[in-house]
Coordinates of C-alpha atoms in Angstrom, one line a residue:
M1 CA 0.0 0.0 0.0
K2 CA 1.4 3.4 -1.0
K3 CA 2.2 6.0 1.7
I4 CA -0.9 7.9 2.5
D5 CA -1.0 10.8 5.0
L6 CA -3.7 13.2 6.3
K7 CA -3.2 16.9 6.1
N8 CA -5.4 17.5 9.1
D9 CA -5.2 16.2 12.7
K10 CA -8.8 15.2 12.7
Y11 CA -10.9 13.2 10.2
V12 CA -14.2 11.6 9.4
L13 CA -14.6 8.2 7.7
S14 CA -17.6 7.8 5.4
I15 CA -18.8 4.8 3.4
S16 CA -21.0 4.9 0.3
F17 CA -21.7 2.6 -2.6
A18 CA -20.3 4.9 -5.4
N19 CA -17.6 7.4 -5.9
Y20 CA -19.2 10.7 -5.1
L21 CA -16.6 12.5 -7.3
K22 CA -18.2 10.9 -10.3
G23 CA -21.8 10.7 -9.1
I24 CA -24.9 12.7 -10.1
S25 CA -27.3 11.5 -7.5
G26 CA -28.5 13.4 -4.4
M27 CA -26.3 11.3 -2.2
A28 CA -23.3 12.2 -4.2
K29 CA -24.2 15.8 -3.7
V30 CA -24.5 15.3 0.1
L31 CA -21.1 13.7 0.2
M32 CA -19.5 16.5 -1.8
E33 CA -21.1 19.0 0.6
H34 CA -19.8 17.1 3.6
Q35 CA -16.3 17.0 2.2
I36 CA -16.3 20.7 1.7
M37 CA -17.8 21.5 5.1
Y38 CA -15.4 19.3 7.0
N39 CA -12.4 20.6 5.1
E40 CA -13.5 24.1 5.9
Q41 CA -13.1 23.2 9.5
N42 CA -9.7 21.6 9.0
I43 CA -11.1 18.1 9.3
S44 CA -10.1 15.6 6.6
Y45 CA -12.9 13.6 4.8
V46 CA -12.0 10.0 4.1
N47 CA -14.5 8.2 1.9
L48 CA -14.7 4.5 0.9
F49 CA -16.8 3.4 -2.0
I50 CA -17.6 -0.1 -3.2
V51 CA -15.7 -1.8 -6.1
K52 CA -17.4 -5.2 -6.6
K53 CA -18.4 -8.0 -8.9
Y54 CA -21.5 -10.0 -8.6
L55 CA -22.3 -13.4 -10.2
F56 CA -25.5 -15.3 -11.0
K57 CA -27.8 -12.2 -11.0
E58 CA -26.2 -10.7 -7.9
R59 CA -26.7 -13.8 -5.8
I60 CA -23.0 -14.3 -5.2
T61 CA -20.3 -11.7 -4.6
A62 CA -17.1 -12.5 -6.5
F63 CA -15.2 -9.8 -4.7
C64 CA -15.8 -6.6 -2.7
Y65 CA -13.1 -4.0 -2.4
Y66 CA -13.0 -0.3 -1.5
G67 CA -12.1 2.7 -3.5
L68 CA -10.5 5.4 -1.3
V69 CA -11.0 9.1 -1.6
I70 CA -9.3 11.5 0.8
D71 CA -10.3 15.2 0.7
G72 CA -11.6 14.9 -2.8
N73 CA -8.5 13.0 -4.2
Y74 CA -8.8 9.4 -5.4
Q75 CA -6.1 7.2 -3.8
G76 CA -6.7 3.7 -5.2
I77 CA -8.5 0.4 -4.4
Y78 CA -7.9 -1.6 -1.3
T79 CA -9.2 -4.5 0.9
I80 CA -11.0 -3.7 4.1
E81 CA -8.0 -5.1 5.9
Q82 CA -5.7 -2.5 4.2
I83 CA -8.2 0.2 5.1
I84 CA -8.1 -0.9 8.8
N85 CA -4.3 -0.9 8.6
L86 CA -4.4 2.7 7.3
L87 CA -6.6 3.7 10.2
Y88 CA -4.1 2.0 12.5
K89 CA -1.4 4.2 11.0
F90 CA -3.5 7.3 11.3
N91 CA -4.1 6.4 15.0
N92 CA -0.3 6.0 15.6
D93 CA 0.2 9.4 13.9
N94 CA -2.1 10.9 16.5
K95 CA -4.9 11.6 14.0
I96 CA -8.3 11.7 15.7
L97 CA -11.2 9.9 14.1
L98 CA -14.3 12.0 15.0
D99 CA -17.0 10.0 13.3
I100 CA -17.9 7.0 11.1
H101 CA -20.6 7.7 8.5
F102 CA -22.5 4.9 6.8
H103 CA -24.3 6.6 3.9
H104 CA -25.6 3.4 2.3
F105 CA -25.4 -0.4 2.7
L106 CA -25.9 -1.3 -0.9
Y107 CA -23.3 -3.8 -2.2
I108 CA -21.4 -3.7 1.0
K109 CA -20.4 -7.0 2.7
I110 CA -21.9 -6.5 6.2
K111 CA -19.1 -8.7 7.7
H112 CA -16.6 -6.0 6.6
L113 CA -18.5 -3.5 8.7
Y114 CA -18.4 -5.8 11.7
K115 CA -14.7 -6.1 11.2
L116 CA -14.3 -2.4 10.9
L117 CA -16.1 -1.5 14.1
E118 CA -14.5 -4.4 16.0
H119 CA -11.1 -2.9 15.2
V120 CA -12.1 0.8 15.7
S121 CA -13.3 1.6 19.2
Y122 CA -15.1 4.7 20.6
A123 CA -15.7 6.6 17.3
P124 CA -19.4 7.4 17.1
V125 CA -21.3 6.0 14.2
K126 CA -23.9 7.8 12.0
V127 CA -26.3 6.0 9.7
F128 CA -27.8 8.3 7.0
L129 CA -31.2 7.7 5.5
H130 CA -30.9 8.6 1.8
D131 CA -33.6 6.1 1.0
Y132 CA -35.3 3.0 2.4
Y133 CA -32.7 0.3 1.7
T134 CA -32.5 -0.6 5.4
I135 CA -36.3 -1.5 5.2
C136 CA -36.4 -3.2 1.8
W137 CA -34.0 -4.3 -0.9
N138 CA -36.0 -2.2 -3.3
Y139 CA -35.0 1.1 -1.7
T140 CA -38.0 3.1 -3.1
L141 CA -40.6 0.9 -1.3
L142 CA -42.1 0.1 -4.7
D143 CA -43.1 -3.5 -5.2
S144 CA -42.4 -5.6 -8.3
N145 CA -45.6 -4.2 -9.9
K146 CA -44.1 -0.7 -9.4
E147 CA -46.7 0.2 -6.8
Y148 CA -46.0 1.9 -3.5
C149 CA -46.4 -0.8 -0.9
G150 CA -46.7 1.4 2.2
P151 CA -44.3 2.5 5.0
S152 CA -44.3 -0.7 7.1
G153 CA -41.4 -3.2 7.0
I154 CA -41.3 -6.4 5.0
S155 CA -43.3 -9.4 6.1
E156 CA -44.5 -12.6 4.5
S157 CA -48.2 -11.6 4.8
K158 CA -47.5 -8.3 3.0
C159 CA -44.7 -9.2 0.6
S160 CA -44.9 -12.9 -0.3
D161 CA -46.2 -12.2 -3.8
C162 CA -43.5 -9.5 -4.5
A163 CA -40.5 -10.5 -6.6
F164 CA -38.2 -8.6 -4.2
Y165 CA -39.3 -10.4 -1.1
K166 CA -36.9 -13.3 -0.9
R167 CA -33.9 -11.1 -1.6
S168 CA -35.2 -8.4 0.8
R169 CA -35.8 -10.8 3.6
N170 CA -32.2 -12.0 3.8
R171 CA -30.5 -8.7 3.1
T172 CA -32.7 -6.7 5.4
Q173 CA -32.3 -9.1 8.3
E174 CA -28.5 -8.9 7.8
I175 CA -28.6 -5.1 8.0
R176 CA -31.0 -5.2 10.9
N177 CA -28.8 -7.5 12.9
F178 CA -25.8 -5.2 12.3
L179 CA -27.7 -2.1 13.4
F180 CA -29.0 -3.6 16.6
S181 CA -25.5 -5.0 17.4
Y182 CA -24.3 -1.4 17.6
I183 CA -27.5 0.4 18.7
N184 CA -25.7 2.1 21.6
R185 CA -23.1 3.5 19.3
I186 CA -25.3 4.6 16.4
T187 CA -27.1 7.8 15.7
V188 CA -29.5 7.7 12.7
I189 CA -29.7 10.9 10.6
A190 CA -32.9 11.6 8.7
P191 CA -32.9 14.4 6.2
S192 CA -36.6 15.2 6.8
E193 CA -39.3 14.6 9.5
I194 CA -41.3 12.5 7.1
V195 CA -38.6 9.9 6.5
R196 CA -37.9 9.8 10.3
Q197 CA -41.5 8.9 10.9
I198 CA -41.5 6.2 8.1
W199 CA -38.2 4.6 9.2
L200 CA -39.3 4.4 12.9
I201 CA -42.3 2.3 11.9
T202 CA -39.8 -0.5 11.1
Y203 CA -37.1 0.5 13.7
P204 CA -39.1 1.9 16.7
Q205 CA -36.2 0.9 19.1
F206 CA -34.1 3.7 17.5
K207 CA -36.6 6.5 18.3
S208 CA -34.3 8.2 20.9
R209 CA -31.3 7.7 18.6
T210 CA -32.9 9.2 15.4
I211 CA -32.6 12.9 14.6
V212 CA -33.4 15.2 11.7
I213 CA -30.7 17.2 10.0
L214 CA -31.8 18.8 6.7
H215 CA -29.2 18.8 3.9
Q216 CA -29.4 22.5 3.4
K217 CA -30.3 25.7 5.2
E218 CA -32.6 28.3 3.6
I219 CA -31.2 31.8 3.6
G220 CA -33.2 34.9 2.8
K221 CA -36.1 35.4 0.4
Y222 CA -36.0 35.2 -3.4
T223 CA -38.3 37.9 -4.8
G224 CA -37.6 37.2 -8.5
N225 CA -39.5 35.2 -11.1
L226 CA -42.9 36.4 -9.8
S227 CA -44.1 38.4 -12.8
Q228 CA -47.7 37.7 -13.8
I229 CA -48.0 35.4 -16.9
P230 CA -50.0 37.2 -19.6
P231 CA -52.7 35.2 -21.6
N232 CA -50.5 35.1 -24.7
Q233 CA -47.4 33.6 -23.0
N234 CA -46.8 29.9 -22.9
I235 CA -46.5 28.2 -19.5
K236 CA -43.0 26.9 -18.9
I237 CA -43.2 23.5 -17.2
G238 CA -40.1 21.6 -16.1
F239 CA -39.0 18.1 -15.3
L240 CA -35.9 18.1 -13.1
G241 CA -33.4 15.2 -13.0
M242 CA -32.7 12.1 -14.9
P243 CA -35.5 10.2 -16.7
A244 CA -36.4 7.6 -14.1
E245 CA -39.8 6.0 -13.8
H246 CA -39.9 6.3 -10.0
K247 CA -39.3 10.0 -10.5
G248 CA -42.4 10.3 -12.7
W249 CA -40.8 10.2 -16.1
D250 CA -43.6 8.1 -17.7
V251 CA -46.2 10.6 -16.4
W252 CA -44.1 13.5 -17.8
K253 CA -44.0 11.8 -21.2
D254 CA -47.7 11.4 -21.2
I255 CA -48.2 15.1 -20.4
V256 CA -45.9 16.0 -23.3
R257 CA -47.7 13.6 -25.7
K258 CA -51.1 14.9 -24.8
Y259 CA -50.5 18.6 -24.7
K260 CA -47.6 19.3 -27.0
D261 CA -49.9 20.5 -29.8
T262 CA -51.9 22.9 -27.6
D263 CA -49.5 25.7 -28.1
Q264 CA -49.9 26.6 -24.4
Y265 CA -47.0 24.8 -22.8
E266 CA -43.2 24.8 -23.1
F267 CA -41.8 21.5 -21.9
I268 CA -38.2 21.8 -20.5
V269 CA -36.0 19.0 -19.1
F270 CA -33.2 20.0 -16.7
N271 CA -30.6 17.3 -16.1
S272 CA -26.9 16.5 -16.5
S273 CA -27.1 14.2 -19.5
D274 CA -26.3 15.0 -23.1
D275 CA -29.5 13.4 -24.2
M276 CA -32.2 15.3 -26.1
Y277 CA -35.9 14.4 -25.9
E278 CA -38.6 14.7 -28.5
N279 CA -40.9 17.7 -28.2
M280 CA -38.9 19.0 -25.2
E281 CA -36.3 21.7 -24.7
K282 CA -33.2 20.7 -22.8
V283 CA -31.1 22.6 -20.2
K284 CA -27.9 20.8 -19.3
I285 CA -27.0 20.9 -15.6
K286 CA -23.5 20.2 -14.4
Y287 CA -22.8 20.1 -10.7
S288 CA -19.4 20.8 -9.3
S289 CA -17.8 21.4 -5.9
S290 CA -17.6 25.1 -6.9
N291 CA -21.2 25.4 -7.9
L292 CA -23.7 23.1 -6.1
N293 CA -26.6 25.5 -6.9
V294 CA -26.4 25.3 -10.6
M295 CA -30.0 23.9 -10.9
T296 CA -31.5 26.8 -9.0
E297 CA -29.6 29.2 -11.3
A298 CA -30.9 27.4 -14.4
L299 CA -34.5 27.5 -13.2
R300 CA -34.3 31.2 -12.4
N301 CA -32.6 32.1 -15.7
T302 CA -35.2 30.1 -17.6
G303 CA -38.0 31.9 -15.8
I304 CA -39.7 28.6 -15.0
H305 CA -43.4 28.7 -14.1
L306 CA -44.3 25.2 -13.2
V307 CA -42.4 22.1 -12.1
L308 CA -43.6 18.5 -12.1
L309 CA -42.1 16.5 -9.1
W310 CA -44.1 13.3 -9.5
A311 CA -42.1 10.9 -7.3
K312 CA -43.9 7.6 -7.0
W313 CA -42.2 6.9 -3.7
P314 CA -41.8 8.8 -0.5
E315 CA -38.8 11.1 -1.2
T316 CA -36.6 11.4 1.8
Y317 CA -35.5 14.9 1.0
S318 CA -35.5 15.9 -2.7
Y319 CA -32.9 18.5 -3.7
T320 CA -35.1 19.3 -6.7
L321 CA -37.9 20.3 -4.4
Y322 CA -35.8 23.0 -2.7
E323 CA -34.3 24.1 -6.0
S324 CA -37.8 24.6 -7.4
L325 CA -38.9 26.5 -4.3
S326 CA -35.8 28.7 -4.7
A327 CA -37.0 29.7 -8.2
N328 CA -40.5 30.5 -6.9
A329 CA -41.9 27.7 -9.2
F330 CA -45.4 26.4 -8.6
I331 CA -45.1 22.6 -8.0
L332 CA -47.3 19.7 -9.0
T333 CA -46.9 16.5 -7.0
N334 CA -48.9 13.5 -5.7
R335 CA -50.0 12.2 -2.3
I336 CA -47.2 9.6 -2.1
S337 CA -44.1 11.7 -2.7
G338 CA -42.9 12.0 0.9
N339 CA -41.1 15.1 1.8
I340 CA -42.3 16.8 -1.4
T341 CA -45.9 16.3 -0.3
D342 CA -45.1 17.4 3.2
Q343 CA -43.4 20.6 2.2
I344 CA -45.9 21.6 -0.5
E345 CA -48.8 21.2 2.0
K346 CA -47.0 23.2 4.7
R347 CA -45.8 26.0 2.4
L348 CA -48.9 26.2 0.0
S349 CA -46.4 26.2 -2.9
G350 CA -48.2 23.9 -5.3
I351 CA -50.9 21.2 -5.6
V352 CA -50.9 17.7 -4.2
F353 CA -53.0 15.4 -6.4
N354 CA -54.6 12.1 -5.4
N355 CA -53.8 10.5 -8.8
E356 CA -52.6 11.1 -12.3
K357 CA -56.1 11.6 -13.7
E358 CA -56.6 14.7 -11.5
L359 CA -53.2 16.1 -12.8
M360 CA -54.2 15.5 -16.5
D361 CA -57.6 17.0 -15.9
L362 CA -56.1 20.3 -14.6
L363 CA -53.6 20.5 -17.5
R364 CA -56.4 20.3 -20.0
Y365 CA -57.3 23.9 -19.0
P366 CA -54.1 26.0 -19.5
D367 CA -56.0 29.3 -18.7
C368 CA -56.9 27.8 -15.3
V369 CA -53.3 26.7 -14.7
R370 CA -52.1 30.1 -15.7
K371 CA -54.5 31.7 -13.2
M372 CA -53.4 29.4 -10.4
I373 CA -49.8 30.3 -11.0
N374 CA -50.5 34.0 -11.1
N375 CA -52.5 33.8 -7.8
F376 CA -49.6 32.0 -6.3
R377 CA -47.2 34.7 -7.5
K378 CA -49.4 37.4 -6.0
S379 CA -49.3 35.7 -2.6
Q380 CA -45.6 36.5 -2.2
N381 CA -45.0 33.1 -0.8
Y382 CA -41.3 33.5 -1.4
G383 CA -38.8 30.7 -1.7
P384 CA -35.3 31.0 -0.2
M385 CA -32.7 33.4 -1.8
Y386 CA -29.9 30.9 -1.2
L387 CA -29.6 27.2 -0.3
E388 CA -26.6 26.8 1.9
K389 CA -24.8 23.7 3.1
N390 CA -26.1 22.7 6.5
N391 CA -23.0 22.2 8.7
D392 CA -24.9 20.9 11.8
I393 CA -23.4 17.5 11.2
V394 CA -19.9 19.0 11.4
H395 CA -20.8 20.6 14.8
I396 CA -22.1 17.3 16.1
S397 CA -19.0 15.5 15.0
R398 CA -16.8 18.0 16.8
L399 CA -18.8 17.7 20.0
E400 CA -19.0 13.9 20.0
G401 CA -15.6 13.1 18.7
H402 CA -13.7 14.4 21.7
R403 CA -12.2 11.0 22.6
K404 CA -9.4 9.5 20.6
S405 CA -10.5 6.2 18.9
Y406 CA -8.5 3.1 19.5
V407 CA -7.6 1.0 16.4
K408 CA -6.8 -2.6 17.2
N409 CA -3.8 -4.5 15.8
I410 CA -2.7 -4.7 12.2
I411 CA -4.4 -7.4 10.0
N412 CA -2.3 -9.4 7.6
I413 CA -3.4 -9.3 4.0
K414 CA -4.0 -12.4 2.0
L415 CA -1.5 -12.6 -0.9
Y416 CA -4.0 -13.3 -3.6
N417 CA -5.4 -9.9 -3.2
Y418 CA -2.4 -8.1 -4.5
P419 CA -2.5 -9.1 -8.2
L420 CA -6.3 -8.7 -8.2
L421 CA -6.1 -5.2 -6.8
Y422 CA -3.4 -4.3 -9.3
V423 CA -5.7 -5.3 -12.2
L424 CA -8.7 -3.6 -10.6
R425 CA -6.9 -0.3 -10.3
I426 CA -6.0 -0.4 -14.0
L427 CA -9.6 -1.3 -15.0
Y428 CA -11.0 1.4 -12.8
K429 CA -8.7 4.0 -14.2
Y430 CA -10.1 3.3 -17.6
N431 CA -13.7 3.2 -16.5
K432 CA -14.0 -0.6 -17.2
I433 CA -15.6 -1.4 -13.8
P434 CA -18.2 0.6 -11.8
G435 CA -17.6 2.4 -8.6

């Protein structure tokens, strides 16, 4: 293993299933924000992501290694034993491990997490709820018929006819056993009150150990993009993010198909891909560590009127929700969409429909839609001027991580790992394997 040093005396260790430097998901954005916030406080951010190979339709794990990123710099691919050895070295160099963050359990060998915590004492553990993978293998809580199956945990009576049940039963029990093994060391971080409530239905024993920390803080009031829409102006309606069915892409396509010839709507897709879509305009979004608010800027610059956030699952946070609010867009959503539903009802910043038919019925009457948007704009129900990284998690880490962790003995590495790791590093460099 090459020589690796930390530039700061304190650090946080985080684990996720993908390299956040390459990711475009909400979780990748969270990790990027965390890295920036910890670095601003002279705390290093050490991230592990999964490099793996499955066989037989993901039934058998051929190997599971860990990509290593330190303070935004990729370091290579290593075994969990090599990672523990590195932590041992940091410990001997008097580096203080403030916190261990589990951002996701997807792809991870749970026995590796046991090994990690057995060798690293005292450091507090945070488990982040980016979705519902700790409840069901299908992390959106949609069954194999693509229907929302409710907030309760899996059971034979509820899930036996679902194609995900057998896989979920084994994996969820494995994760559950791990969480309860370290319940006195774990704090669960929910990004909204609604996901906290849903998660505690399955894990009520963690009620006193589950807190809400929003991903962002809302600063000031944005008073732009509130002009009245005249009768002769088309209504600009946006779809935010990648075209995924659980995000409502199929509903969006139906809307475009039905109303593209009315000459009343402009359909605009905002995402990071290079793809173009028939009968839709495209605004490309590229997040970076220097500009995490690029979506908000694009929505404002476009003068968006209406946004469809038709999540078919209970969103745990939804960056696109807060970006839409920051552009003073009027939002259309459904009863199932989690934090989107919760915030729209509290803020009166859109409409929550019971079903797709109600949505389509409204859009048939563009004059009515225009009137609703104009009434909303008259109400001066301003969205935030800025969305700022929420550094509450950093303050908690500093308060709790006052005791130096103890990293137990060095673990010997099995020799066969070395040639495999050498090959994997080359393949990863040329994007031949995921991670």
